[in-house]
mmCIF file of C-alpha atoms in Angstrom:
data_model
loop_
_atom_site.group_PDB
_atom_site.id
_atom_site.type_symbol
_atom_site.label_atom_id
_atom_site.label_comp_id
_atom_site.label_asym_id
_atom_site.label_seq_id
_atom_site.Cartn_x
_atom_site.Cartn_y
_atom_site.Cartn_z
ATOM 1 C CA MET E 1 0.000 0.000 0.000
ATOM 2 C CA THR E 2 1.358 3.395 -0.944
ATOM 3 C CA THR E 3 1.926 5.915 1.830
ATOM 4 C CA TYR E 4 1.550 9.525 0.783
ATOM 5 C CA GLY E 5 3.149 11.103 3.847
ATOM 6 C CA SER E 6 3.388 14.878 4.113
ATOM 7 C CA THR E 7 2.323 15.677 0.565
ATOM 8 C CA SER E 8 -0.521 17.665 -0.904
ATOM 9 C CA ALA E 9 -3.622 16.201 -2.499
ATOM 10 C CA GLY E 10 -2.845 18.073 -5.663
ATOM 11 C CA PRO E 11 -3.966 16.751 -9.051
ATOM 12 C CA GLY E 12 -1.499 15.309 -11.476
ATOM 13 C CA ARG E 13 0.422 13.409 -8.808
ATOM 14 C CA GLN E 14 -0.646 10.154 -10.402
ATOM 15 C CA ALA E 15 -2.349 9.060 -13.596
ATOM 16 C CA ALA E 16 -4.695 6.574 -11.930
ATOM 17 C CA PHE E 17 -7.823 7.043 -9.864
ATOM 18 C CA TYR E 18 -7.239 9.104 -6.692
ATOM 19 C CA HIS E 19 -9.904 9.595 -4.001
ATOM 20 C CA PRO E 20 -8.740 11.388 -0.841
ATOM 21 C CA ALA E 21 -10.813 12.652 2.090
ATOM 22 C CA LEU E 22 -9.777 16.074 3.379
ATOM 23 C CA PHE E 23 -10.617 16.913 7.013
ATOM 24 C CA TYR E 24 -10.902 20.621 7.775
ATOM 25 C CA GLY E 25 -11.963 22.640 10.803
ATOM 26 C CA THR E 26 -11.574 26.249 9.698
ATOM 27 C CA GLU E 27 -12.100 28.359 6.607
ATOM 28 C CA ASP E 28 -8.348 28.739 6.197
ATOM 29 C CA GLU E 29 -7.886 24.960 6.272
ATOM 30 C CA TYR E 30 -10.668 24.590 3.721
ATOM 31 C CA LEU E 31 -9.065 27.062 1.348
ATOM 32 C CA ASP E 32 -5.604 25.603 1.905
ATOM 33 C CA GLY E 33 -6.797 22.083 1.094
ATOM 34 C CA VAL E 34 -9.617 22.534 -1.398
ATOM 35 C CA GLY E 35 -8.572 25.847 -2.922
ATOM 36 C CA THR E 36 -5.035 24.666 -3.601
ATOM 37 C CA PHE E 37 -6.352 21.447 -5.164
ATOM 38 C CA VAL E 38 -8.573 23.442 -7.543
ATOM 39 C CA ARG E 39 -5.931 26.046 -8.360
ATOM 40 C CA ASP E 40 -3.359 23.362 -9.159
ATOM 41 C CA ALA E 41 -5.848 21.526 -11.369
ATOM 42 C CA VAL E 42 -6.644 24.719 -13.282
ATOM 43 C CA SER E 43 -2.940 25.495 -13.751
ATOM 44 C CA GLN E 44 -2.417 21.998 -15.197
ATOM 45 C CA GLU E 45 -5.380 22.480 -17.556
ATOM 46 C CA HIS E 46 -7.421 19.643 -16.120
ATOM 47 C CA SER E 47 -11.157 19.426 -16.588
ATOM 48 C CA VAL E 48 -12.364 20.661 -13.195
ATOM 49 C CA LEU E 49 -15.702 20.263 -11.418
ATOM 50 C CA VAL E 50 -16.301 21.803 -8.005
ATOM 51 C CA ALA E 51 -19.517 20.581 -6.332
ATOM 52 C CA VAL E 52 -19.678 21.960 -2.789
ATOM 53 C CA PRO E 53 -22.299 23.593 -0.540
ATOM 54 C CA GLY E 54 -23.309 26.988 -1.884
ATOM 55 C CA PRO E 55 -21.597 29.214 0.735
ATOM 56 C CA HIS E 56 -18.219 27.684 -0.144
ATOM 57 C CA LEU E 57 -18.429 28.574 -3.832
ATOM 58 C CA PRO E 58 -17.563 32.312 -3.633
ATOM 59 C CA LEU E 59 -14.713 31.577 -1.210
ATOM 60 C CA LEU E 60 -13.161 29.129 -3.654
ATOM 61 C CA ARG E 61 -13.739 31.369 -6.687
ATOM 62 C CA ASP E 62 -11.925 34.219 -4.962
ATOM 63 C CA PHE E 63 -9.072 31.933 -3.907
ATOM 64 C CA VAL E 64 -8.664 30.403 -7.351
ATOM 65 C CA GLY E 65 -8.898 33.782 -9.039
ATOM 66 C CA GLY E 66 -12.058 33.400 -11.092
ATOM 67 C CA GLY E 67 -11.825 29.889 -12.390
ATOM 68 C CA GLU E 68 -13.663 30.532 -15.637
ATOM 69 C CA HIS E 69 -12.634 27.075 -16.832
ATOM 70 C CA VAL E 70 -14.140 25.430 -13.751
ATOM 71 C CA ARG E 71 -17.672 24.101 -13.557
ATOM 72 C CA TRP E 72 -19.093 25.355 -10.247
ATOM 73 C CA VAL E 73 -22.055 23.472 -8.734
ATOM 74 C CA ASP E 74 -24.048 24.123 -5.555
ATOM 75 C CA MET E 75 -24.188 20.743 -3.823
ATOM 76 C CA TYR E 76 -27.103 21.909 -1.678
ATOM 77 C CA GLN E 77 -29.201 21.694 -4.832
ATOM 78 C CA ALA E 78 -27.468 19.154 -7.087
ATOM 79 C CA GLY E 79 -26.777 16.763 -4.217
ATOM 80 C CA ARG E 80 -29.970 17.200 -2.258
ATOM 81 C CA ASN E 81 -30.558 13.519 -2.945
ATOM 82 C CA PRO E 82 -27.148 11.832 -2.543
ATOM 83 C CA GLY E 83 -28.209 9.232 -5.106
ATOM 84 C CA ARG E 84 -27.920 11.851 -7.878
ATOM 85 C CA ILE E 85 -24.310 12.823 -7.239
ATOM 86 C CA LEU E 86 -22.446 9.924 -8.799
ATOM 87 C CA SER E 87 -24.319 10.343 -12.061
ATOM 88 C CA MET E 88 -23.279 14.001 -12.163
ATOM 89 C CA LEU E 89 -19.605 13.168 -11.550
ATOM 90 C CA GLN E 90 -19.592 10.395 -14.134
ATOM 91 C CA GLU E 91 -21.236 12.533 -16.795
ATOM 92 C CA PHE E 92 -18.676 15.291 -16.217
ATOM 93 C CA ALA E 93 -15.769 12.862 -16.501
ATOM 94 C CA ASP E 94 -17.282 11.174 -19.563
ATOM 95 C CA HIS E 95 -17.762 14.516 -21.297
ATOM 96 C CA ALA E 96 -14.084 15.353 -20.695
ATOM 97 C CA GLY E 97 -13.062 12.172 -22.475
ATOM 98 C CA GLU E 98 -11.906 8.707 -21.501
ATOM 99 C CA HIS E 99 -8.217 9.633 -21.241
ATOM 100 C CA ALA E 100 -8.558 13.245 -20.059
ATOM 101 C CA GLN E 101 -7.129 14.318 -16.711
ATOM 102 C CA VAL E 102 -10.137 15.172 -14.557
ATOM 103 C CA SER E 103 -10.112 16.791 -11.113
ATOM 104 C CA ILE E 104 -13.291 16.947 -9.040
ATOM 105 C CA VAL E 105 -14.173 18.320 -5.618
ATOM 106 C CA GLY E 106 -17.275 16.640 -4.226
ATOM 107 C CA GLU E 107 -18.606 17.540 -0.761
ATOM 108 C CA PRO E 108 -21.670 15.305 -0.319
ATOM 109 C CA ILE E 109 -22.031 15.540 3.488
ATOM 110 C CA TRP E 110 -22.373 18.780 5.413
ATOM 111 C CA VAL E 111 -23.471 19.811 8.888
ATOM 112 C CA GLY E 112 -27.267 19.612 8.899
ATOM 113 C CA ARG E 113 -27.649 16.515 6.733
ATOM 114 C CA THR E 114 -30.164 14.095 8.252
ATOM 115 C CA PRO E 115 -28.828 10.695 9.377
ATOM 116 C CA ALA E 116 -30.660 9.030 6.475
ATOM 117 C CA GLU E 117 -29.120 11.462 3.970
ATOM 118 C CA ALA E 118 -25.650 11.023 5.491
ATOM 119 C CA ARG E 119 -25.981 7.240 5.255
ATOM 120 C CA GLU E 120 -26.882 7.397 1.568
ATOM 121 C CA ALA E 121 -24.054 9.886 0.973
ATOM 122 C CA THR E 122 -21.673 7.416 2.631
ATOM 123 C CA ARG E 123 -22.960 4.770 0.228
ATOM 124 C CA HIS E 124 -22.256 7.200 -2.610
ATOM 125 C CA GLU E 125 -18.678 7.699 -1.380
ATOM 126 C CA ALA E 126 -18.106 3.937 -1.386
ATOM 127 C CA LEU E 127 -19.563 3.551 -4.875
ATOM 128 C CA ILE E 128 -17.202 6.198 -6.255
ATOM 129 C CA ASN E 129 -14.430 3.638 -5.774
ATOM 130 C CA LEU E 130 -16.257 1.128 -7.977
ATOM 131 C CA ALA E 131 -17.346 3.585 -10.641
ATOM 132 C CA PHE E 132 -13.968 5.254 -11.269
ATOM 133 C CA THR E 133 -11.436 2.484 -10.718
ATOM 134 C CA GLY E 134 -8.756 2.627 -13.415
ATOM 135 C CA ARG E 135 -9.680 6.077 -14.699
ATOM 136 C CA PRO E 136 -7.339 9.112 -14.474
ATOM 137 C CA VAL E 137 -9.728 10.976 -12.200
ATOM 138 C CA SER E 138 -8.955 12.699 -8.888
ATOM 139 C CA ILE E 139 -11.931 13.253 -6.566
ATOM 140 C CA LEU E 140 -11.246 15.251 -3.398
ATOM 141 C CA CYS E 141 -13.951 14.993 -0.714
ATOM 142 C CA PRO E 142 -13.859 17.613 2.075
ATOM 143 C CA TYR E 143 -15.216 16.711 5.528
ATOM 144 C CA ASP E 144 -15.979 19.316 8.185
ATOM 145 C CA THR E 145 -14.618 18.055 11.527
ATOM 146 C CA ALA E 146 -17.826 19.381 13.137
ATOM 147 C CA LEU E 147 -19.716 16.486 11.522
ATOM 148 C CA PRO E 148 -20.866 13.641 13.800
ATOM 149 C CA GLU E 149 -18.139 11.195 14.806
ATOM 150 C CA ASP E 150 -19.821 8.254 13.081
ATOM 151 C CA VAL E 151 -19.897 10.179 9.787
ATOM 152 C CA LEU E 152 -16.209 11.052 10.080
ATOM 153 C CA ALA E 153 -15.381 7.440 10.900
ATOM 154 C CA GLN E 154 -17.097 6.292 7.704
ATOM 155 C CA ALA E 155 -14.912 8.662 5.673
ATOM 156 C CA TYR E 156 -11.890 6.566 6.667
ATOM 157 C CA ARG E 157 -13.677 3.480 5.311
ATOM 158 C CA THR E 158 -14.728 5.003 1.986
ATOM 159 C CA HIS E 159 -11.504 6.814 1.015
ATOM 160 C CA PRO E 160 -8.224 5.059 0.202
ATOM 161 C CA VAL E 161 -6.366 8.241 1.192
ATOM 162 C CA VAL E 162 -7.143 10.572 4.123
ATOM 163 C CA GLY E 163 -5.600 13.608 5.740
ATOM 164 C CA ASP E 164 -5.577 17.361 6.211
ATOM 165 C CA PRO E 165 -4.056 20.088 4.038
ATOM 166 C CA GLY E 166 -0.540 19.302 5.256
ATOM 167 C CA ALA E 167 -0.343 15.511 5.299
ATOM 168 C CA TYR E 168 -2.079 12.741 3.363
ATOM 169 C CA ARG E 169 -1.676 9.050 4.039
ATOM 170 C CA ALA E 170 -3.212 5.748 3.079
ATOM 171 C CA SER E 171 -6.245 4.961 5.227
ATOM 172 C CA SER E 172 -5.697 1.870 7.373
ATOM 173 C CA ARG E 173 -9.483 1.570 7.696
ATOM 174 C CA TYR E 174 -10.322 1.610 4.003
ATOM 175 C CA THR E 175 -12.986 -1.064 3.352
ATOM 176 C CA ASP E 176 -14.239 -2.896 0.293
ATOM 177 C CA PRO E 177 -17.067 -0.778 -1.212
ATOM 178 C CA HIS E 178 -19.479 -3.727 -1.322
ATOM 179 C CA GLU E 179 -19.040 -4.248 2.420
ATOM 180 C CA VAL E 180 -19.632 -0.555 3.120
ATOM 181 C CA CYS E 181 -22.829 -0.690 1.065
ATOM 182 C CA ARG E 182 -24.022 -3.731 3.002
ATOM 183 C CA ASP E 183 -23.321 -1.882 6.233
ATOM 184 C CA CYS E 184 -25.440 1.027 4.979
ATOM 185 C CA ASP E 185 -28.415 -1.344 4.707
ATOM 186 C CA THR E 186 -29.492 -0.628 8.272
ATOM 187 C CA PRO E 187 -33.086 -1.464 9.286
ATOM 188 C CA LEU E 188 -35.546 1.229 8.285
ATOM 189 C CA PRO E 189 -37.811 2.639 11.021
ATOM 190 C CA GLU E 190 -41.417 1.533 10.888
ATOM 191 C CA PRO E 191 -43.930 4.272 10.038
ATOM 192 C CA GLN E 192 -47.098 5.122 11.884
ATOM 193 C CA ASP E 193 -50.491 5.379 10.181
ATOM 194 C CA ALA E 194 -49.286 4.273 6.764
ATOM 195 C CA VAL E 195 -51.745 3.793 3.914
ATOM 196 C CA VAL E 196 -51.230 0.279 2.515
ATOM 197 C CA VAL E 197 -51.953 -0.489 -1.163
ATOM 198 C CA PRO E 198 -51.177 -4.007 -2.498
ATOM 199 C CA PHE E 199 -50.764 -4.150 -6.270
ATOM 200 C CA GLY E 200 -50.206 -6.495 -9.182
ATOM 201 C CA ALA E 201 -49.866 -6.315 -12.942
ATOM 202 C CA GLN E 202 -53.520 -5.403 -13.482
ATOM 203 C CA GLY E 203 -53.736 -2.681 -10.834
ATOM 204 C CA LEU E 204 -50.982 -0.189 -11.634
ATOM 205 C CA ALA E 205 -53.329 2.512 -12.915
ATOM 206 C CA LEU E 206 -55.396 2.277 -9.738
ATOM 207 C CA VAL E 207 -52.250 2.533 -7.629
ATOM 208 C CA ARG E 208 -51.279 5.711 -9.465
ATOM 209 C CA ASP E 209 -54.724 7.236 -8.912
ATOM 210 C CA ARG E 210 -54.653 6.334 -5.238
ATOM 211 C CA ALA E 211 -51.170 7.813 -4.795
ATOM 212 C CA ASP E 212 -52.227 11.002 -6.597
ATOM 213 C CA ARG E 213 -55.329 11.549 -4.453
ATOM 214 C CA TRP E 214 -53.474 10.775 -1.247
ATOM 215 C CA ALA E 215 -50.589 13.161 -2.062
ATOM 216 C CA ALA E 216 -53.034 15.935 -2.996
ATOM 217 C CA ASP E 217 -54.873 15.509 0.302
ATOM 218 C CA ALA E 218 -51.511 15.582 2.117
ATOM 219 C CA GLY E 219 -50.686 18.966 0.565
ATOM 220 C CA LEU E 220 -48.079 18.075 -2.067
ATOM 221 C CA PRO E 221 -48.092 20.820 -4.764
ATOM 222 C CA PRO E 222 -49.099 19.807 -8.308
ATOM 223 C CA ALA E 223 -45.584 20.139 -9.753
ATOM 224 C CA SER E 224 -44.139 17.904 -7.056
ATOM 225 C CA ARG E 225 -47.011 15.449 -7.486
ATOM 226 C CA THR E 226 -45.902 14.918 -11.079
ATOM 227 C CA ASP E 227 -42.487 13.784 -9.844
ATOM 228 C CA TRP E 228 -44.068 11.781 -7.027
ATOM 229 C CA LEU E 229 -46.263 9.842 -9.441
ATOM 230 C CA LEU E 230 -43.409 9.338 -11.913
ATOM 231 C CA ALA E 231 -41.213 7.796 -9.197
ATOM 232 C CA ILE E 232 -43.987 5.598 -7.819
ATOM 233 C CA GLY E 233 -44.955 4.532 -11.328
ATOM 234 C CA GLU E 234 -41.382 3.467 -12.115
ATOM 235 C CA ALA E 235 -41.028 1.622 -8.797
ATOM 236 C CA THR E 236 -44.300 -0.283 -9.034
ATOM 237 C CA SER E 237 -43.689 -1.170 -12.691
ATOM 238 C CA ASN E 238 -40.280 -2.536 -11.718
ATOM 239 C CA SER E 239 -41.961 -4.658 -9.045
ATOM 240 C CA VAL E 240 -44.251 -6.198 -11.639
ATOM 241 C CA ARG E 241 -41.464 -6.777 -14.172
ATOM 242 C CA HIS E 242 -38.612 -7.793 -11.872
ATOM 243 C CA GLY E 243 -40.018 -8.293 -8.380
ATOM 244 C CA GLY E 244 -42.262 -11.295 -8.655
ATOM 245 C CA GLY E 245 -45.211 -9.674 -10.443
ATOM 246 C CA ARG E 246 -46.628 -7.914 -7.402
ATOM 247 C CA GLY E 247 -45.739 -5.714 -4.463
ATOM 248 C CA THR E 248 -46.986 -3.466 -1.697
ATOM 249 C CA LEU E 249 -47.070 0.317 -1.633
ATOM 250 C CA ARG E 250 -47.146 2.143 1.705
ATOM 251 C CA MET E 251 -47.475 5.919 2.027
ATOM 252 C CA TRP E 252 -47.175 8.193 5.042
ATOM 253 C CA ARG E 253 -46.317 11.707 6.115
ATOM 254 C CA ALA E 254 -43.370 12.464 8.418
ATOM 255 C CA ASP E 255 -41.196 15.475 9.300
ATOM 256 C CA GLY E 256 -42.394 17.766 6.535
ATOM 257 C CA GLU E 257 -42.224 15.198 3.746
ATOM 258 C CA LEU E 258 -44.176 12.422 2.114
ATOM 259 C CA VAL E 259 -42.735 8.922 1.958
ATOM 260 C CA ALA E 260 -43.702 6.120 -0.421
ATOM 261 C CA GLU E 261 -42.343 2.644 0.252
ATOM 262 C CA ILE E 262 -42.470 -0.138 -2.327
ATOM 263 C CA ARG E 263 -41.741 -3.719 -1.281
ATOM 264 C CA ASP E 264 -41.463 -6.701 -3.589
ATOM 265 C CA GLU E 265 -39.572 -9.971 -4.042
ATOM 266 C CA GLY E 266 -36.917 -8.541 -6.348
ATOM 267 C CA LEU E 267 -33.154 -8.488 -6.024
ATOM 268 C CA LEU E 268 -30.583 -5.768 -6.660
ATOM 269 C CA ALA E 269 -27.402 -7.486 -7.778
ATOM 270 C CA ASP E 270 -25.437 -4.362 -8.768
ATOM 271 C CA PRO E 271 -25.134 -1.560 -6.163
ATOM 272 C CA LEU E 272 -24.415 0.890 -9.014
ATOM 273 C CA THR E 273 -27.881 0.363 -10.504
ATOM 274 C CA GLY E 274 -29.501 3.739 -11.122
ATOM 275 C CA ARG E 275 -26.341 5.688 -10.287
ATOM 276 C CA ARG E 276 -25.556 6.743 -13.843
ATOM 277 C CA ARG E 277 -27.699 7.938 -16.734
ATOM 278 C CA PRO E 278 -28.717 4.759 -18.562
ATOM 279 C CA ASP E 279 -28.091 4.315 -22.262
ATOM 280 C CA PRO E 280 -31.567 4.288 -23.878
ATOM 281 C CA ARG E 281 -30.316 1.572 -26.240
ATOM 282 C CA ALA E 282 -29.097 -0.689 -23.427
ATOM 283 C CA THR E 283 -31.042 -3.731 -22.267
ATOM 284 C CA THR E 284 -29.406 -3.979 -18.841
ATOM 285 C CA GLY E 285 -32.023 -1.885 -17.034
ATOM 286 C CA GLY E 286 -31.539 0.731 -14.345
ATOM 287 C CA ARG E 287 -33.629 3.412 -16.048
ATOM 288 C CA GLY E 288 -36.413 3.350 -13.461
ATOM 289 C CA VAL E 289 -34.095 3.620 -10.442
ATOM 290 C CA TRP E 290 -32.148 6.429 -12.129
ATOM 291 C CA ILE E 291 -35.396 8.369 -12.665
ATOM 292 C CA MET E 292 -36.364 7.877 -9.007
ATOM 293 C CA HIS E 293 -33.065 9.385 -7.919
ATOM 294 C CA GLN E 294 -33.517 12.376 -10.232
ATOM 295 C CA VAL E 295 -37.007 13.362 -9.076
ATOM 296 C CA CYS E 296 -36.996 12.457 -5.358
ATOM 297 C CA ASP E 297 -35.371 14.324 -2.487
ATOM 298 C CA LEU E 298 -34.053 11.065 -1.043
ATOM 299 C CA VAL E 299 -34.142 7.426 -2.142
ATOM 300 C CA GLU E 300 -33.380 4.677 0.357
ATOM 301 C CA ILE E 301 -32.835 1.156 -0.993
ATOM 302 C CA ARG E 302 -32.600 -1.961 1.120
ATOM 303 C CA ALA E 303 -31.682 -5.202 -0.614
ATOM 304 C CA ALA E 304 -32.247 -8.402 1.379
ATOM 305 C CA ALA E 305 -32.679 -12.085 0.671
ATOM 306 C CA GLN E 306 -36.439 -11.792 1.157
ATOM 307 C CA GLY E 307 -36.818 -8.935 -1.292
ATOM 308 C CA LEU E 308 -36.254 -5.302 -2.169
ATOM 309 C CA VAL E 309 -37.446 -2.186 -0.320
ATOM 310 C CA LEU E 310 -37.425 1.311 -1.825
ATOM 311 C CA ARG E 311 -38.358 4.424 0.127
ATOM 312 C CA LEU E 312 -39.015 7.528 -1.899
ATOM 313 C CA HIS E 313 -38.989 10.859 -0.017
ATOM 314 C CA MET E 314 -40.587 14.033 -1.317
ATOM 315 C CA ARG E 315 -40.477 17.284 0.695
ATOM 316 C CA LEU E 316 -43.676 19.252 1.083
ATOM 317 C CA GLU E 317 -41.965 22.650 0.894
#
């Protein structure tokens, strides 16, 4: 295992995939670690994507000196659902070209994330290691040391390299991404007062109508109801096609959002399913799960021997 010692996390240090976690506690440390990474990447004419929480964007722009060749993204919006982030990173790298040097800053977890969001963002961090293995892509992931201890501990498991602006080293706790994903499959809390709707191949239209009426009564605005029904329609159709021909829909309201849960007898063999934009010509599937991630505020997936559980979250605001 390579030890990086007291070196920077600057781009161009290696031609292969590089995925360090940067721990910072102050604005100066953030700029020293992240800003230097971006500035070095720009100077080396890499394709650069910076996806961080909105308040960090002007700080980094000022530090870099404009960065007109950088794509700047507010992670508060683009990464609201952690399941969308990997698709965004992959599309950026693909657009740059298979052999292009690509440098990315991705900050998927910030103070204020819910535990469920942080868990799915941890899953995302693990999946980065599967999706980019062998590609000349550097992805720096900043972590605020004010985050909960369990979140910081997971960063050591999902990043092959960890450190602060002055010293990077190989993580002794780095863990196989598949194992991390299995560990993210924690039991989901049981809802109260859920509406239960069993369905089969002949009842999908009725399920959609029931979900529409229920969401309207719960106060979901019309525009959001369109996304709500699209996600539920994709999930229930997948249950019929791939989950044993039937399933169960449960819906409830909790903490300012609506939740739809779909259970069936299906399996999810590939943890990357739905994490990148599917090729419309491909026959390998994944389109429905990708759509769910794009339109929902959070998607939780639990794969077990007895079947598949999807929870689709939609905020009422």
